[in-house]
mmCIF file of C-alpha atoms in Angstrom:
data_model
loop_
_atom_site.group_PDB
_atom_site.id
_atom_site.type_symbol
_atom_site.label_atom_id
_atom_site.label_comp_id
_atom_site.label_asym_id
_atom_site.label_seq_id
_atom_site.Cartn_x
_atom_site.Cartn_y
_atom_site.Cartn_z
ATOM 1 C CA UNK A 1 -30.867 -41.457 87.203
ATOM 2 C CA UNK A 2 -29.565 -44.082 89.647
ATOM 3 C CA UNK A 3 -26.292 -45.777 89.350
ATOM 4 C CA UNK A 4 -28.122 -48.929 88.308
ATOM 5 C CA UNK A 5 -29.718 -47.237 85.386
ATOM 6 C CA UNK A 6 -26.482 -45.899 83.750
ATOM 7 C CA UNK A 7 -24.951 -47.486 80.678
ATOM 8 C CA UNK A 8 -21.249 -47.538 81.567
ATOM 9 C CA UNK A 9 -20.255 -49.150 78.308
ATOM 10 C CA UNK A 10 -21.871 -46.339 76.299
ATOM 11 C CA UNK A 11 -20.326 -43.660 78.527
ATOM 12 C CA UNK A 12 -16.891 -45.207 78.123
ATOM 13 C CA UNK A 13 -17.338 -45.331 74.382
ATOM 14 C CA UNK A 14 -18.319 -41.663 74.309
ATOM 15 C CA UNK A 15 -15.319 -40.718 76.461
ATOM 16 C CA UNK A 16 -12.956 -42.617 74.172
ATOM 17 C CA UNK A 17 -14.499 -40.983 71.097
ATOM 18 C CA UNK A 18 -14.110 -37.508 72.682
ATOM 19 C CA UNK A 19 -10.543 -38.300 73.583
ATOM 20 C CA UNK A 20 -9.787 -39.311 69.995
ATOM 21 C CA UNK A 21 -11.311 -36.046 68.756
ATOM 22 C CA UNK A 22 -9.271 -34.025 71.207
ATOM 23 C CA UNK A 23 -6.117 -35.870 70.197
ATOM 24 C CA UNK A 24 -6.779 -35.241 66.528
ATOM 25 C CA UNK A 25 -7.583 -31.593 67.105
ATOM 26 C CA UNK A 26 -4.529 -30.942 69.308
ATOM 27 C CA UNK A 27 -1.394 -29.506 67.583
ATOM 28 C CA UNK A 28 2.080 -28.983 68.919
ATOM 29 C CA UNK A 29 3.573 -25.523 69.016
ATOM 30 C CA UNK A 30 5.922 -26.481 66.183
ATOM 31 C CA UNK A 31 3.007 -27.630 64.111
ATOM 32 C CA UNK A 32 1.132 -24.369 64.800
ATOM 33 C CA UNK A 33 4.165 -22.322 63.863
ATOM 34 C CA UNK A 34 4.682 -24.375 60.753
ATOM 35 C CA UNK A 35 1.050 -23.905 59.776
ATOM 36 C CA UNK A 36 1.256 -20.173 60.369
ATOM 37 C CA UNK A 37 4.437 -19.927 58.312
ATOM 38 C CA UNK A 38 2.887 -21.935 55.493
ATOM 39 C CA UNK A 39 -0.182 -19.674 55.535
ATOM 40 C CA UNK A 40 2.072 -16.576 55.498
ATOM 41 C CA UNK A 41 4.183 -17.916 52.637
ATOM 42 C CA UNK A 42 1.067 -18.805 50.661
ATOM 43 C CA UNK A 43 -0.328 -15.303 51.262
ATOM 44 C CA UNK A 44 2.965 -13.714 50.228
ATOM 45 C CA UNK A 45 3.205 -15.835 47.135
ATOM 46 C CA UNK A 46 -0.360 -14.944 46.194
ATOM 47 C CA UNK A 47 0.338 -11.253 46.858
ATOM 48 C CA UNK A 48 3.487 -11.397 44.739
ATOM 49 C CA UNK A 49 1.577 -13.131 41.903
ATOM 50 C CA UNK A 50 -1.208 -10.600 42.061
ATOM 51 C CA UNK A 51 1.292 -7.734 42.201
ATOM 52 C CA UNK A 52 3.248 -9.140 39.340
ATOM 53 C CA UNK A 53 0.115 -9.577 37.241
ATOM 54 C CA UNK A 54 -0.952 -6.017 38.040
ATOM 55 C CA UNK A 55 2.509 -4.697 37.213
ATOM 56 C CA UNK A 56 2.528 -6.613 33.988
ATOM 57 C CA UNK A 57 -0.916 -5.281 33.078
ATOM 58 C CA UNK A 58 0.197 -1.731 33.874
ATOM 59 C CA UNK A 59 3.401 -2.211 31.819
ATOM 60 C CA UNK A 60 1.434 -3.569 28.891
ATOM 61 C CA UNK A 61 -0.995 -0.656 29.076
ATOM 62 C CA UNK A 62 1.906 1.817 29.250
ATOM 63 C CA UNK A 63 3.587 0.090 26.315
ATOM 64 C CA UNK A 64 0.397 0.217 24.252
ATOM 65 C CA UNK A 65 -0.044 3.875 25.057
ATOM 66 C CA UNK A 66 3.545 4.630 24.087
ATOM 67 C CA UNK A 67 3.154 2.677 20.872
ATOM 68 C CA UNK A 68 -0.048 4.543 19.974
ATOM 69 C CA UNK A 69 1.594 7.865 20.695
ATOM 70 C CA UNK A 70 4.627 6.868 18.583
ATOM 71 C CA UNK A 71 2.353 5.803 15.714
ATOM 72 C CA UNK A 72 0.472 9.102 15.914
ATOM 73 C CA UNK A 73 3.759 11.053 15.778
ATOM 74 C CA UNK A 74 4.976 8.903 12.828
ATOM 75 C CA UNK A 75 1.678 9.430 11.008
ATOM 76 C CA UNK A 76 1.842 13.183 11.614
ATOM 77 C CA UNK A 77 5.421 13.333 10.411
ATOM 78 C CA UNK A 78 4.573 11.277 7.339
ATOM 79 C CA UNK A 79 1.770 13.680 6.569
ATOM 80 C CA UNK A 80 4.145 16.628 6.837
ATOM 81 C CA UNK A 81 6.710 14.847 4.640
ATOM 82 C CA UNK A 82 4.050 14.085 1.967
ATOM 83 C CA UNK A 83 2.791 17.638 2.077
ATOM 84 C CA UNK A 84 6.359 19.027 1.743
ATOM 85 C CA UNK A 85 6.996 16.555 -1.151
ATOM 86 C CA UNK A 86 3.790 17.724 -2.882
ATOM 87 C CA UNK A 87 4.794 21.360 -2.473
ATOM 88 C CA UNK A 88 8.331 20.616 -3.646
ATOM 89 C CA UNK A 89 7.013 18.729 -6.665
ATOM 90 C CA UNK A 90 4.592 21.519 -7.526
ATOM 91 C CA UNK A 91 7.388 24.057 -7.282
ATOM 92 C CA UNK A 92 9.593 21.997 -9.534
ATOM 93 C CA UNK A 93 6.790 21.557 -12.030
ATOM 94 C CA UNK A 94 6.141 25.309 -12.000
ATOM 95 C CA UNK A 95 9.809 25.992 -12.550
ATOM 96 C CA UNK A 96 9.981 23.521 -15.438
ATOM 97 C CA UNK A 97 6.841 24.965 -17.033
ATOM 98 C CA UNK A 98 8.171 28.498 -16.569
ATOM 99 C CA UNK A 99 11.429 27.436 -18.197
ATOM 100 C CA UNK A 100 9.467 25.777 -21.031
ATOM 101 C CA UNK A 101 7.361 28.861 -21.548
ATOM 102 C CA UNK A 102 10.424 31.073 -21.601
ATOM 103 C CA UNK A 103 12.140 28.732 -24.056
ATOM 104 C CA UNK A 104 9.014 28.500 -26.187
ATOM 105 C CA UNK A 105 8.777 32.315 -26.337
ATOM 106 C CA UNK A 106 12.228 32.312 -27.886
ATOM 107 C CA UNK A 107 12.072 29.221 -30.059
ATOM 108 C CA UNK A 108 8.490 29.332 -31.432
ATOM 109 C CA UNK A 109 9.022 32.464 -33.517
ATOM 110 C CA UNK A 110 12.107 30.811 -35.042
ATOM 111 C CA UNK A 111 10.103 27.621 -35.749
ATOM 112 C CA UNK A 112 7.325 29.716 -37.215
ATOM 113 C CA UNK A 113 9.722 31.559 -39.498
ATOM 114 C CA UNK A 114 11.511 28.387 -40.531
ATOM 115 C CA UNK A 115 8.500 26.172 -41.122
ATOM 116 C CA UNK A 116 5.565 28.508 -41.850
ATOM 117 C CA UNK A 117 6.009 28.130 -45.615
ATOM 118 C CA UNK A 118 6.256 24.308 -45.560
ATOM 119 C CA UNK A 119 3.317 23.967 -43.123
ATOM 120 C CA UNK A 120 1.032 26.231 -45.116
ATOM 121 C CA UNK A 121 1.845 24.446 -48.408
ATOM 122 C CA UNK A 122 1.132 21.029 -46.819
ATOM 123 C CA UNK A 123 -2.287 22.288 -45.650
ATOM 124 C CA UNK A 124 -3.089 23.724 -49.066
ATOM 125 C CA UNK A 125 -2.320 20.343 -50.655
ATOM 126 C CA UNK A 126 -4.695 18.822 -48.154
ATOM 127 C CA UNK A 127 -7.389 21.389 -48.941
ATOM 128 C CA UNK A 128 -7.080 20.706 -52.671
ATOM 129 C CA UNK A 129 -7.577 17.001 -51.994
ATOM 130 C CA UNK A 130 -10.628 17.654 -49.808
ATOM 131 C CA UNK A 131 -12.248 19.953 -52.396
ATOM 132 C CA UNK A 132 -11.150 18.031 -55.468
ATOM 133 C CA UNK A 133 -14.662 17.459 -56.774
ATOM 134 C CA UNK A 134 -15.791 21.076 -56.270
ATOM 135 C CA UNK A 135 -16.510 23.353 -59.257
ATOM 136 C CA UNK A 136 -14.400 26.163 -57.737
ATOM 137 C CA UNK A 137 -11.490 26.340 -55.280
ATOM 138 C CA UNK A 138 -10.405 29.614 -53.629
ATOM 139 C CA UNK A 139 -7.016 29.722 -52.016
ATOM 140 C CA UNK A 140 -6.118 32.656 -49.721
ATOM 141 C CA UNK A 141 -2.480 33.397 -48.795
ATOM 142 C CA UNK A 142 -0.926 36.035 -46.528
ATOM 143 C CA UNK A 143 0.797 39.140 -47.896
ATOM 144 C CA UNK A 144 4.443 38.833 -48.762
ATOM 145 C CA UNK A 145 4.278 35.124 -49.529
ATOM 146 C CA UNK A 146 5.445 35.267 -53.167
ATOM 147 C CA UNK A 147 7.453 32.055 -52.892
ATOM 148 C CA UNK A 148 4.482 30.218 -51.434
ATOM 149 C CA UNK A 149 2.222 31.651 -54.139
ATOM 150 C CA UNK A 150 4.518 30.444 -56.917
ATOM 151 C CA UNK A 151 4.559 26.928 -55.430
ATOM 152 C CA UNK A 152 0.741 26.909 -55.014
ATOM 153 C CA UNK A 153 0.283 28.019 -58.605
ATOM 154 C CA UNK A 154 2.677 25.293 -59.790
ATOM 155 C CA UNK A 155 0.712 22.787 -57.703
ATOM 156 C CA UNK A 156 -2.534 23.925 -59.351
ATOM 157 C CA UNK A 157 -0.995 23.524 -62.813
ATOM 158 C CA UNK A 158 0.390 20.042 -62.010
ATOM 159 C CA UNK A 159 -3.118 18.929 -60.892
ATOM 160 C CA UNK A 160 -4.868 20.509 -63.846
ATOM 161 C CA UNK A 161 -6.934 22.753 -61.581
ATOM 162 C CA UNK A 162 -6.179 26.021 -63.410
ATOM 163 C CA UNK A 163 -9.733 26.513 -64.560
ATOM 164 C CA UNK A 164 -11.235 25.926 -61.043
ATOM 165 C CA UNK A 165 -8.585 27.157 -58.519
ATOM 166 C CA UNK A 166 -8.019 30.831 -57.799
ATOM 167 C CA UNK A 167 -5.305 32.319 -55.557
ATOM 168 C CA UNK A 168 -5.876 35.556 -53.649
ATOM 169 C CA UNK A 169 -4.001 37.550 -51.050
ATOM 170 C CA UNK A 170 -5.786 38.084 -47.731
ATOM 171 C CA UNK A 171 -4.316 41.022 -45.678
ATOM 172 C CA UNK A 172 -5.734 39.512 -42.500
ATOM 173 C CA UNK A 173 -3.505 36.438 -42.800
ATOM 174 C CA UNK A 174 0.073 36.171 -41.459
ATOM 175 C CA UNK A 175 2.955 33.884 -42.483
ATOM 176 C CA UNK A 176 1.983 30.243 -41.772
ATOM 177 C CA UNK A 177 -1.733 30.890 -42.519
ATOM 178 C CA UNK A 178 -3.617 29.311 -45.397
ATOM 179 C CA UNK A 179 -7.273 29.093 -46.375
ATOM 180 C CA UNK A 180 -8.933 26.923 -48.972
ATOM 181 C CA UNK A 181 -12.633 27.364 -49.724
ATOM 182 C CA UNK A 182 -14.881 25.201 -51.907
ATOM 183 C CA UNK A 183 -18.596 24.745 -52.179
ATOM 184 C CA UNK A 184 -19.751 22.930 -49.091
ATOM 185 C CA UNK A 185 -16.510 23.145 -47.142
ATOM 186 C CA UNK A 186 -13.300 24.955 -46.238
ATOM 187 C CA UNK A 187 -9.908 24.464 -44.604
ATOM 188 C CA UNK A 188 -8.656 27.260 -42.354
ATOM 189 C CA UNK A 189 -5.091 26.734 -41.029
ATOM 190 C CA UNK A 190 -2.875 28.974 -38.964
ATOM 191 C CA UNK A 191 0.535 27.793 -37.835
ATOM 192 C CA UNK A 192 0.959 31.115 -35.963
ATOM 193 C CA UNK A 193 -2.215 30.468 -33.891
ATOM 194 C CA UNK A 194 -0.977 26.998 -33.068
ATOM 195 C CA UNK A 195 2.317 28.422 -31.774
ATOM 196 C CA UNK A 196 0.507 31.106 -29.837
ATOM 197 C CA UNK A 197 -1.831 28.437 -28.278
ATOM 198 C CA UNK A 198 1.180 26.371 -27.198
ATOM 199 C CA UNK A 199 2.871 29.410 -25.641
ATOM 200 C CA UNK A 200 -0.289 30.519 -23.859
ATOM 201 C CA UNK A 201 -0.860 27.024 -22.462
ATOM 202 C CA UNK A 202 2.633 26.882 -21.119
ATOM 203 C CA UNK A 203 2.404 30.337 -19.514
ATOM 204 C CA UNK A 204 -1.000 29.542 -17.986
ATOM 205 C CA UNK A 205 0.336 26.248 -16.558
ATOM 206 C CA UNK A 206 3.386 27.936 -15.115
ATOM 207 C CA UNK A 207 1.304 30.642 -13.468
ATOM 208 C CA UNK A 208 0.367 29.713 -9.812
ATOM 209 C CA UNK A 209 -3.350 29.030 -9.368
ATOM 210 C CA UNK A 210 -5.211 30.505 -6.393
ATOM 211 C CA UNK A 211 -6.507 27.147 -5.227
ATOM 212 C CA UNK A 212 -3.046 25.692 -5.206
ATOM 213 C CA UNK A 213 -1.350 28.464 -3.141
ATOM 214 C CA UNK A 214 -0.420 27.750 0.471
ATOM 215 C CA UNK A 215 -2.659 29.878 2.693
ATOM 216 C CA UNK A 216 -1.141 28.823 5.959
#
């Protein structure tokens, strides 16, 4: 291209534009150092933040693990305490039942002796009421119950049952027993059997059961 064909105005404009770009892109040493320092501070701050977040996450995870382990220990201990309490309660119940059975073995014979007569007479009265309309009433008493027999005979007389009621002695009966028979029904009472059943129940309850024994 000849000198006459060049566009000097366009070339000057391009040179000025390039100069402006170079001026804008040029930084002083202080500016560069400041930019580097800023970038380093930003990287350090970001690193610290990331490290803090990681440390906090690790601390939270460790705290959760410690809490879970503590709860497991507490639950295990509570289970042991409850098991010990159950064993202690069962032992106390067994001791109380054993004491009750021992006491009953002493007291029940005394109760039987003191109240057998009265209990038998009360049941005979009940039997006479139940069989009141029967044509015949048979009353069985234990041997050696002369006092009871006299009271029963007096009761029969008072109720005008002399023609229908008959008193007999049954050698199989013991003090506290009474039987009243009539057509279509009967009353069979034994205060002694009731006392024996109470004592047997207490002894059976106080006796340790195989399924309740500690097999550890």
